[in-house]
Amino acid sequence: MEDAYQVALKLHADITKCSKIVIALQSVRRQINERVKTLASASEPERQRGAPWTKQAKEAVSKLNALENELHNPKAEVTYDILAKKGGAKLYSQLAPLYDIVKDSDGPVTQGMREVYADNAKELARLEGRWLQLVAKDLTQLNEDARKLGQPTIVAPGR
């Protein structure tokens, strides 16, 4: 059975992974939105040629937004606001307090803590899988189509 130190290390690693996914997807979304804006200000023939890519890009942004909403509550403006906004505490906001409780505890990790952590770890693995699939499928297709249009590609940080 793992002690509090080992569980705290795992929680810390999961919080870091969750944060890195959010930062990467925000970067990808920002790049996509910039490319869409650039195409929107292009000449009419270029806009028409890029219309399918723009539609595909907007669909990818919707998927990124949905994923981000499951990883953390991006509408929360301050720490205590996570519960006030619709959607409440998401994965990040569940991992962080659990980490604090485990690392500050003098006693053993309780069964309840283990169960909550197991659920959160499973959810993180599921969401990470969705992120990796978005990068492998949607982003790869966007980049292939961007190359055909002579546009720069989108880079996913850490990939």
PDB file of C-alpha atoms in Angstrom:
ATOM      1  CA  MET A   1       0.000   0.000   0.000  1.00  0.00           C
ATOM      2  CA  GLU A   2       1.311   3.420  -0.933  1.00  0.00           C
ATOM      3  CA  ASP A   3       2.083   5.966   1.730  1.00  0.00           C
ATOM      4  CA  ALA A   4       1.001   9.612   1.666  1.00  0.00           C
ATOM      5  CA  TYR A   5       4.296  10.707   0.106  1.00  0.00           C
ATOM      6  CA  GLN A   6       3.881   8.363  -2.887  1.00  0.00           C
ATOM      7  CA  VAL A   7       0.255   9.365  -3.410  1.00  0.00           C
ATOM      8  CA  ALA A   8       1.204  13.060  -3.154  1.00  0.00           C
ATOM      9  CA  LEU A   9       3.890  12.558  -5.829  1.00  0.00           C
ATOM     10  CA  LYS A  10       1.367  10.910  -8.141  1.00  0.00           C
ATOM     11  CA  LEU A  11      -1.155  13.704  -7.552  1.00  0.00           C
ATOM     12  CA  HIS A  12       1.528  16.317  -8.229  1.00  0.00           C
ATOM     13  CA  ALA A  13       2.423  14.585 -11.506  1.00  0.00           C
ATOM     14  CA  ASP A  14      -1.259  14.420 -12.512  1.00  0.00           C
ATOM     15  CA  ILE A  15      -1.821  18.101 -11.721  1.00  0.00           C
ATOM     16  CA  THR A  16       1.223  18.940 -13.843  1.00  0.00           C
ATOM     17  CA  LYS A  17      -0.048  16.763 -16.692  1.00  0.00           C
ATOM     18  CA  CYS A  18      -3.501  18.368 -16.515  1.00  0.00           C
ATOM     19  CA  SER A  19      -1.938  21.862 -16.563  1.00  0.00           C
ATOM     20  CA  LYS A  20       0.306  21.033 -19.511  1.00  0.00           C
ATOM     21  CA  ILE A  21      -2.638  19.730 -21.525  1.00  0.00           C
ATOM     22  CA  VAL A  22      -4.626  22.911 -20.821  1.00  0.00           C
ATOM     23  CA  ILE A  23      -1.676  25.156 -21.737  1.00  0.00           C
ATOM     24  CA  ALA A  24      -1.051  23.192 -24.950  1.00  0.00           C
ATOM     25  CA  LEU A  25      -4.670  23.213 -26.036  1.00  0.00           C
ATOM     26  CA  GLN A  26      -4.939  26.943 -25.344  1.00  0.00           C
ATOM     27  CA  SER A  27      -1.884  27.468 -27.541  1.00  0.00           C
ATOM     28  CA  VAL A  28      -3.354  25.359 -30.335  1.00  0.00           C
ATOM     29  CA  ARG A  29      -6.686  27.197 -30.101  1.00  0.00           C
ATOM     30  CA  ARG A  30      -4.920  30.579 -30.186  1.00  0.00           C
ATOM     31  CA  GLN A  31      -2.955  29.548 -33.295  1.00  0.00           C
ATOM     32  CA  ILE A  32      -6.082  28.271 -35.039  1.00  0.00           C
ATOM     33  CA  ASN A  33      -8.011  31.459 -34.227  1.00  0.00           C
ATOM     34  CA  GLU A  34      -5.150  33.582 -35.595  1.00  0.00           C
ATOM     35  CA  ARG A  35      -5.100  31.580 -38.851  1.00  0.00           C
ATOM     36  CA  VAL A  36      -8.889  31.906 -39.168  1.00  0.00           C
ATOM     37  CA  LYS A  37      -8.623  35.668 -38.597  1.00  0.00           C
ATOM     38  CA  THR A  38      -5.849  35.931 -41.176  1.00  0.00           C
ATOM     39  CA  LEU A  39      -7.882  34.023 -43.753  1.00  0.00           C
ATOM     40  CA  ALA A  40     -10.944  36.180 -43.020  1.00  0.00           C
ATOM     41  CA  SER A  41      -8.965  39.298 -43.917  1.00  0.00           C
ATOM     42  CA  ALA A  42      -7.545  37.791 -47.120  1.00  0.00           C
ATOM     43  CA  SER A  43      -8.758  38.467 -50.637  1.00  0.00           C
ATOM     44  CA  GLU A  44     -12.139  37.034 -51.670  1.00  0.00           C
ATOM     45  CA  PRO A  45     -10.695  34.219 -53.827  1.00  0.00           C
ATOM     46  CA  GLU A  46      -8.317  33.226 -51.039  1.00  0.00           C
ATOM     47  CA  ARG A  47     -11.155  33.309 -48.478  1.00  0.00           C
ATOM     48  CA  GLN A  48     -13.284  31.060 -50.657  1.00  0.00           C
ATOM     49  CA  ARG A  49     -10.396  28.671 -51.212  1.00  0.00           C
ATOM     50  CA  GLY A  50      -9.828  28.546 -47.451  1.00  0.00           C
ATOM     51  CA  ALA A  51     -13.519  28.246 -46.486  1.00  0.00           C
ATOM     52  CA  PRO A  52     -13.448  24.452 -45.969  1.00  0.00           C
ATOM     53  CA  TRP A  53     -10.329  24.781 -43.813  1.00  0.00           C
ATOM     54  CA  THR A  54     -11.969  27.573 -41.797  1.00  0.00           C
ATOM     55  CA  LYS A  55     -15.042  25.425 -41.166  1.00  0.00           C
ATOM     56  CA  GLN A  56     -12.854  22.506 -40.117  1.00  0.00           C
ATOM     57  CA  ALA A  57     -10.792  24.832 -37.885  1.00  0.00           C
ATOM     58  CA  LYS A  58     -13.882  26.156 -36.113  1.00  0.00           C
ATOM     59  CA  GLU A  59     -15.028  22.591 -35.440  1.00  0.00           C
ATOM     60  CA  ALA A  60     -11.615  21.820 -33.939  1.00  0.00           C
ATOM     61  CA  VAL A  61     -11.869  24.907 -31.721  1.00  0.00           C
ATOM     62  CA  SER A  62     -15.258  23.690 -30.467  1.00  0.00           C
ATOM     63  CA  LYS A  63     -13.704  20.337 -29.554  1.00  0.00           C
ATOM     64  CA  LEU A  64     -10.821  22.101 -27.806  1.00  0.00           C
ATOM     65  CA  ASN A  65     -13.262  24.264 -25.839  1.00  0.00           C
ATOM     66  CA  ALA A  66     -15.283  21.231 -24.771  1.00  0.00           C
ATOM     67  CA  LEU A  67     -12.133  19.429 -23.630  1.00  0.00           C
ATOM     68  CA  GLU A  68     -10.864  22.450 -21.718  1.00  0.00           C
ATOM     69  CA  ASN A  69     -14.218  22.739 -19.958  1.00  0.00           C
ATOM     70  CA  GLU A  70     -13.767  19.209 -18.634  1.00  0.00           C
ATOM     71  CA  LEU A  71     -10.173  19.753 -17.506  1.00  0.00           C
ATOM     72  CA  HIS A  72     -10.840  22.934 -15.535  1.00  0.00           C
ATOM     73  CA  ASN A  73     -13.431  25.677 -15.245  1.00  0.00           C
ATOM     74  CA  PRO A  74     -12.086  28.372 -17.604  1.00  0.00           C
ATOM     75  CA  LYS A  75     -14.940  30.746 -16.734  1.00  0.00           C
ATOM     76  CA  ALA A  76     -13.939  30.930 -13.067  1.00  0.00           C
ATOM     77  CA  GLU A  77     -12.238  34.242 -12.412  1.00  0.00           C
ATOM     78  CA  VAL A  78     -10.870  33.576  -8.927  1.00  0.00           C
ATOM     79  CA  THR A  79     -10.119  30.439  -6.931  1.00  0.00           C
ATOM     80  CA  TYR A  80     -13.272  30.464  -4.824  1.00  0.00           C
ATOM     81  CA  ASP A  81     -15.356  31.083  -7.982  1.00  0.00           C
ATOM     82  CA  ILE A  82     -15.003  27.527  -9.298  1.00  0.00           C
ATOM     83  CA  LEU A  83     -18.103  26.447  -7.440  1.00  0.00           C
ATOM     84  CA  ALA A  84     -20.099  29.573  -8.249  1.00  0.00           C
ATOM     85  CA  LYS A  85     -19.842  29.245 -12.020  1.00  0.00           C
ATOM     86  CA  LYS A  86     -22.006  26.802 -13.902  1.00  0.00           C
ATOM     87  CA  GLY A  87     -20.157  23.529 -14.255  1.00  0.00           C
ATOM     88  CA  GLY A  88     -18.446  23.799 -10.879  1.00  0.00           C
ATOM     89  CA  ALA A  89     -15.201  22.123  -9.967  1.00  0.00           C
ATOM     90  CA  LYS A  90     -13.653  20.242 -12.849  1.00  0.00           C
ATOM     91  CA  LEU A  91     -10.751  17.819 -12.812  1.00  0.00           C
ATOM     92  CA  TYR A  92      -7.993  20.297 -11.921  1.00  0.00           C
ATOM     93  CA  SER A  93     -10.096  21.744  -9.120  1.00  0.00           C
ATOM     94  CA  GLN A  94     -10.609  18.263  -7.726  1.00  0.00           C
ATOM     95  CA  LEU A  95      -6.977  17.167  -7.941  1.00  0.00           C
ATOM     96  CA  ALA A  96      -5.460  20.269  -6.304  1.00  0.00           C
ATOM     97  CA  PRO A  97      -7.362  20.130  -2.983  1.00  0.00           C
ATOM     98  CA  LEU A  98      -6.843  16.375  -2.759  1.00  0.00           C
ATOM     99  CA  TYR A  99      -3.111  16.937  -3.261  1.00  0.00           C
ATOM    100  CA  ASP A 100      -3.071  19.533  -0.463  1.00  0.00           C
ATOM    101  CA  ILE A 101      -4.947  17.224   1.901  1.00  0.00           C
ATOM    102  CA  VAL A 102      -2.672  14.257   1.189  1.00  0.00           C
ATOM    103  CA  LYS A 103       0.620  16.165   1.407  1.00  0.00           C
ATOM    104  CA  ASP A 104      -0.375  17.984   4.606  1.00  0.00           C
ATOM    105  CA  SER A 105      -1.749  14.895   6.314  1.00  0.00           C
ATOM    106  CA  ASP A 106       0.048  13.364   9.289  1.00  0.00           C
ATOM    107  CA  GLY A 107      -1.872  10.126   9.026  1.00  0.00           C
ATOM    108  CA  PRO A 108      -2.201   7.449   6.401  1.00  0.00           C
ATOM    109  CA  VAL A 109      -4.051   7.973   3.136  1.00  0.00           C
ATOM    110  CA  THR A 110      -7.650   6.963   3.755  1.00  0.00           C
ATOM    111  CA  GLN A 111      -9.648   4.594   1.581  1.00  0.00           C
ATOM    112  CA  GLY A 112     -11.857   7.534   0.569  1.00  0.00           C
ATOM    113  CA  MET A 113      -8.833   9.526  -0.602  1.00  0.00           C
ATOM    114  CA  ARG A 114      -7.626   6.517  -2.589  1.00  0.00           C
ATOM    115  CA  GLU A 115     -11.009   6.067  -4.247  1.00  0.00           C
ATOM    116  CA  VAL A 116     -11.319   9.745  -5.153  1.00  0.00           C
ATOM    117  CA  TYR A 117      -7.784   9.723  -6.520  1.00  0.00           C
ATOM    118  CA  ALA A 118      -8.464   6.558  -8.544  1.00  0.00           C
ATOM    119  CA  ASP A 119     -11.551   8.190 -10.095  1.00  0.00           C
ATOM    120  CA  ASN A 120      -9.622  11.389 -10.864  1.00  0.00           C
ATOM    121  CA  ALA A 121      -6.689   9.461 -12.361  1.00  0.00           C
ATOM    122  CA  LYS A 122      -9.071   7.512 -14.577  1.00  0.00           C
ATOM    123  CA  GLU A 123     -10.746  10.746 -15.711  1.00  0.00           C
ATOM    124  CA  LEU A 124      -7.367  12.348 -16.455  1.00  0.00           C
ATOM    125  CA  ALA A 125      -6.358   9.344 -18.552  1.00  0.00           C
ATOM    126  CA  ARG A 126      -9.633   9.584 -20.489  1.00  0.00           C
ATOM    127  CA  LEU A 127      -9.231  13.317 -21.122  1.00  0.00           C
ATOM    128  CA  GLU A 128      -5.570  12.936 -22.053  1.00  0.00           C
ATOM    129  CA  GLY A 129      -6.670  10.313 -24.580  1.00  0.00           C
ATOM    130  CA  ARG A 130      -9.145  12.784 -26.070  1.00  0.00           C
ATOM    131  CA  TRP A 131      -6.391  15.419 -26.287  1.00  0.00           C
ATOM    132  CA  LEU A 132      -3.983  13.022 -27.988  1.00  0.00           C
ATOM    133  CA  GLN A 133      -6.710  11.983 -30.419  1.00  0.00           C
ATOM    134  CA  LEU A 134      -7.482  15.631 -31.228  1.00  0.00           C
ATOM    135  CA  VAL A 135      -3.805  16.220 -31.958  1.00  0.00           C
ATOM    136  CA  ALA A 136      -3.382  13.008 -33.955  1.00  0.00           C
ATOM    137  CA  LYS A 137      -6.583  13.299 -35.972  1.00  0.00           C
ATOM    138  CA  ASP A 138      -8.014  16.827 -36.119  1.00  0.00           C
ATOM    139  CA  LEU A 139      -4.778  18.789 -35.894  1.00  0.00           C
ATOM    140  CA  THR A 140      -2.980  16.523 -38.362  1.00  0.00           C
ATOM    141  CA  GLN A 141      -5.822  16.968 -40.864  1.00  0.00           C
ATOM    142  CA  LEU A 142      -5.885  20.737 -40.324  1.00  0.00           C
ATOM    143  CA  ASN A 143      -2.147  20.896 -40.947  1.00  0.00           C
ATOM    144  CA  GLU A 144      -2.344  18.774 -44.095  1.00  0.00           C
ATOM    145  CA  ASP A 145      -5.064  21.027 -45.478  1.00  0.00           C
ATOM    146  CA  ALA A 146      -3.166  24.159 -44.404  1.00  0.00           C
ATOM    147  CA  ARG A 147      -0.113  22.994 -46.358  1.00  0.00           C
ATOM    148  CA  LYS A 148      -2.269  22.583 -49.470  1.00  0.00           C
ATOM    149  CA  LEU A 149      -3.384  26.196 -49.026  1.00  0.00           C
ATOM    150  CA  GLY A 150       0.196  27.362 -48.481  1.00  0.00           C
ATOM    151  CA  GLN A 151      -0.638  28.303 -44.877  1.00  0.00           C
ATOM    152  CA  PRO A 152       1.558  27.757 -41.822  1.00  0.00           C
ATOM    153  CA  THR A 153       0.870  24.703 -39.704  1.00  0.00           C
ATOM    154  CA  ILE A 154      -0.418  24.604 -36.136  1.00  0.00           C
ATOM    155  CA  VAL A 155       2.094  23.394 -33.545  1.00  0.00           C
ATOM    156  CA  ALA A 156       0.997  21.555 -30.416  1.00  0.00           C
ATOM    157  CA  PRO A 157       3.476  22.365 -27.618  1.00  0.00           C
ATOM    158  CA  GLY A 158       5.264  19.345 -26.246  1.00  0.00           C
ATOM    159  CA  ARG A 159       4.561  17.238 -29.320  1.00  0.00           C
TER     160      ARG A 159
END
